């Protein structure tokens, strides 16, 4: 099979290696991986355009120019279809694409004469993204049955399954398998590719305990966890978000109302790092709180770190003496491509409805299962998409809270699907 | 890549945090720079709106939307609201701003009242409900002098009509189309609220009348006549004003309470001469015509006479001739003949005329005490505020006569059947040396806090620490206009509390105090967009909590923060990501949490890079390398970070260090 080179806007496809186009020369240019995500590459494609008549040749050239106009329009104004240059190398079953962001056509000096004979040699100048990606996405896990309880809300993706040469954004889909009316609120998504994804889950369990604090007193420790040497070797001094989940309370009274939480890391009595105050609000409206990002360990990474203590503390205007009902703490890697927060601002989602985070199209939405999977744009995004690194295992974490009267339920089940378009520098 | 998220303004208030908004997916919000300070935390931010021109215009509708900036770590690094939108389009630059918007307007006007005094008043507020629903309440109190109510209300209505919607301006600009959001931290919205607090002050303003405090004397030279006159040969009635009441004790027959109908109009005087002669039965004559110093109705004491020495009442007086009241029984009796020659002294005191009758003629001799009502002066009050508070000091307006050397005790008492209870709740002292002849307001700091409740009567009691005196005493300023409705004035006679003969109210100020940090808690709690206030550690400094509503919550909080702590530390007030005002003392200088590296980067104390985009404010940083000579002279490290700014495109955090300017209190810890 010969090489196949195409321009496509998703509706029309111009095959530059057949029909009225003959590919004379094209050598894709690769770039530095450190800049591939941000640079555009300028390339020339030499083509011979042929047709039964002059107007046929002109039409074929105009078809390319039309496609380039679409690409420029999309790049400048964000409107219209994306235009890709697609390339399938002879002998490779996969087709790769790179988004075109501009370009133009030069005719060769003798082109006018050649038109009369139904042929014209042209030089197609294109500007495209700095990477290639598989046209067909690769599904890494499909509807993996997860539970929103800290210990079963992660899935490990094998490193061998993640191909390509560049990190690629993950398309994450979370399907409600729990109940017919679920008030999804905030999703905390994490991707751990560099901190022992196979061994480190970031899950710190709690059984709850009694706690007493005085009105206005400085931080009272709700609960402390030891971060042992193994954990610290895994975290390796990187930043981790500390997300704490409070379990439901049978009494209906909750200690997490109208208090201020804070997380800190200590060695002995010395505080090495601490987060800011996080207000829980005047009512029991929320039970999962992001206490901020801390470097673990804060004092610099060594493979033989002594154990440190991670504490969740409370301070409040009113005294209280209650059980704190912390269910668990989830440590989620922080940093570009490692943490993402999505908020569903609609209301109840139905059974089998799916939240889709698709960074390839830039859209985040809920698919309405009961209405033909129509897309509902009721999700906002903070942070960059999760990234998958080729050749590296990755643990995906998906934790969420809800916005109804019972804002956190650790028994909620969901299906987790992760797909991606492998990215590479060269085809 | 840093991103920004808009928050639905309809859901942002003091109760909930607000929902994020889904914007046109073709638009991208790119934070450019933002900063934070120790006064308010998140301060200013600039966010560029990138996308198709037609979609960019959506930004016009984003005024007062909440906005959050998020860094690569998913950390919210700046929180606030869209204060101004600037769009360049079609050769014009348009700016839509909340700067000059106000949707709840009052006018503070001043005018001259009928009695000539300058009066200030605040009109009722008028509001634009649609604007309030869209943007929240943004108050304006506009000052206007020399205007009465009607004029002030007209201006108020005009201001509201002109200012209820955001202010738009424009100017030609040929730049390429852009849209920029200029954002402010939520702390700024405290400037939208004028703060009033009726607690902490109970006052009766000024007065122009005086009430003697501790005016009285004890003397064996007091005489009485049934002509309603009371005489003191020492002239000690000189300062007893008319219409006051006196209590007389120690006399043989005339112990009673009297109202002074006519005050003494002369001082004590005397004449010694050898030319004075006596002629029976009631004449005293002087050929040199020097008897004009003696007045009719006075009592004189004759000494140096063989036959006529003693007390005589004068019934008639000219420069050469005095006629005595022969029938005045307690006196020396009828005049007998005595030629001029011996050195005779005629001494005249002074006297008052009482309204009430004097029972008996009584000559000097007994040790008589005459005390003006007001040996203590009391004023009752009830709180006019809607809730109780704790009093810490009492002010009265006080002047002195003569040179009294004793202090004044001012105390608060409970009410006991319409008069001050015997035991004080607390008391304070005004030093004698602080009192001048011209009356002035003086404070007595109470020795203990006194919790005051609404609907309960309390008494202020002013008393001399020393004994009564007739020419060294104090005057308490009272108001006989009776403009104070919350209580009454009573005077201590020496044995009972009695109403003042001419009713009046004492000019007084009872003030409370609260910790400045408690006040900040209360003031910030009234902010429409403040979800909570967290005070970590008291300032230890108290001040009066009353506010008249002419200043904004922001101004008041800044002033309270500027006070610092009782340990000379800076107070820091910063909004958190959750729109909670976090108030705390500055950290210990010895515990610098950050390090300024030799390559001009702010690092953690361990030398590690800090999370990109996180503002570091209100912390100390050590400076890695300082020329020893500079450090030795200036103790340059550690330095307090009063502000920091993050440039998103450059990826740099620039701290502003505290100065040594002693007048810049927020940065005085440099």
PDB file of N, CA, C and O in Angstrom, chain B residues 49 78 122 132 170 276 295 316 344 439 537:
ATOM      1  N   UNK B  49      -9.507  38.427  27.462  1.00  0.00           N
ATOM      2  CA  UNK B  49     -10.514  37.577  26.847  1.00  0.00           C
ATOM      3  C   UNK B  49     -10.083  37.349  25.407  1.00  0.00           C
ATOM      4  O   UNK B  49      -9.938  38.309  24.641  1.00  0.00           O
ATOM      5  N   UNK B  78      -6.240  33.169  42.780  1.00  0.00           N
ATOM      6  CA  UNK B  78      -6.770  34.530  42.926  1.00  0.00           C
ATOM      7  C   UNK B  78      -8.284  34.451  42.818  1.00  0.00           C
ATOM      8  O   UNK B  78      -8.825  33.732  41.972  1.00  0.00           O
ATOM      9  N   UNK B 122     -28.830  62.775  57.875  1.00  0.00           N
ATOM     10  CA  UNK B 122     -28.668  61.812  56.793  1.00  0.00           C
ATOM     11  C   UNK B 122     -30.050  61.514  56.236  1.00  0.00           C
ATOM     12  O   UNK B 122     -30.968  61.169  56.991  1.00  0.00           O
ATOM     13  N   UNK B 132     -29.674  46.552  42.241  1.00  0.00           N
ATOM     14  CA  UNK B 132     -29.254  45.779  43.415  1.00  0.00           C
ATOM     15  C   UNK B 132     -29.326  44.289  43.127  1.00  0.00           C
ATOM     16  O   UNK B 132     -28.427  43.520  43.483  1.00  0.00           O
ATOM     17  N   UNK B 170     -15.772  55.998  26.780  1.00  0.00           N
ATOM     18  CA  UNK B 170     -15.157  55.532  25.546  1.00  0.00           C
ATOM     19  C   UNK B 170     -14.261  56.594  24.956  1.00  0.00           C
ATOM     20  O   UNK B 170     -14.434  57.784  25.227  1.00  0.00           O
ATOM     21  N   UNK B 276     -15.568 106.432 113.743  1.00  0.00           N
ATOM     22  CA  UNK B 276     -16.902 105.843 113.833  1.00  0.00           C
ATOM     23  C   UNK B 276     -17.449 106.089 115.242  1.00  0.00           C
ATOM     24  O   UNK B 276     -16.766 105.832 116.235  1.00  0.00           O
ATOM     25  N   UNK B 295     -24.141  97.522 103.285  1.00  0.00           N
ATOM     26  CA  UNK B 295     -25.393  97.573 102.541  1.00  0.00           C
ATOM     27  C   UNK B 295     -26.556  97.261 103.456  1.00  0.00           C
ATOM     28  O   UNK B 295     -26.436  96.510 104.432  1.00  0.00           O
ATOM     29  N   UNK B 316     -30.770 100.337 107.367  1.00  0.00           N
ATOM     30  CA  UNK B 316     -30.653 101.427 106.434  1.00  0.00           C
ATOM     31  C   UNK B 316     -29.189 101.814 106.339  1.00  0.00           C
ATOM     32  O   UNK B 316     -28.433 101.679 107.313  1.00  0.00           O
ATOM     33  N   UNK B 344     -12.498 101.238 115.643  1.00  0.00           N
ATOM     34  CA  UNK B 344     -13.685 100.389 115.492  1.00  0.00           C
ATOM     35  C   UNK B 344     -13.614  99.674 114.146  1.00  0.00           C
ATOM     36  O   UNK B 344     -13.288 100.278 113.121  1.00  0.00           O
ATOM     37  N   UNK B 439     -15.047  74.991  80.994  1.00  0.00           N
ATOM     38  CA  UNK B 439     -15.497  73.585  80.991  1.00  0.00           C
ATOM     39  C   UNK B 439     -15.058  72.864  79.726  1.00  0.00           C
ATOM     40  O   UNK B 439     -15.064  73.437  78.631  1.00  0.00           O
ATOM     41  N   UNK B 537      -6.536  34.808  66.846  1.00  0.00           N
ATOM     42  CA  UNK B 537      -5.745  35.569  67.803  1.00  0.00           C
ATOM     43  C   UNK B 537      -6.270  36.980  67.944  1.00  0.00           C
ATOM     44  O   UNK B 537      -6.473  37.693  66.969  1.00  0.00           O
TER      45      UNK B 537
END
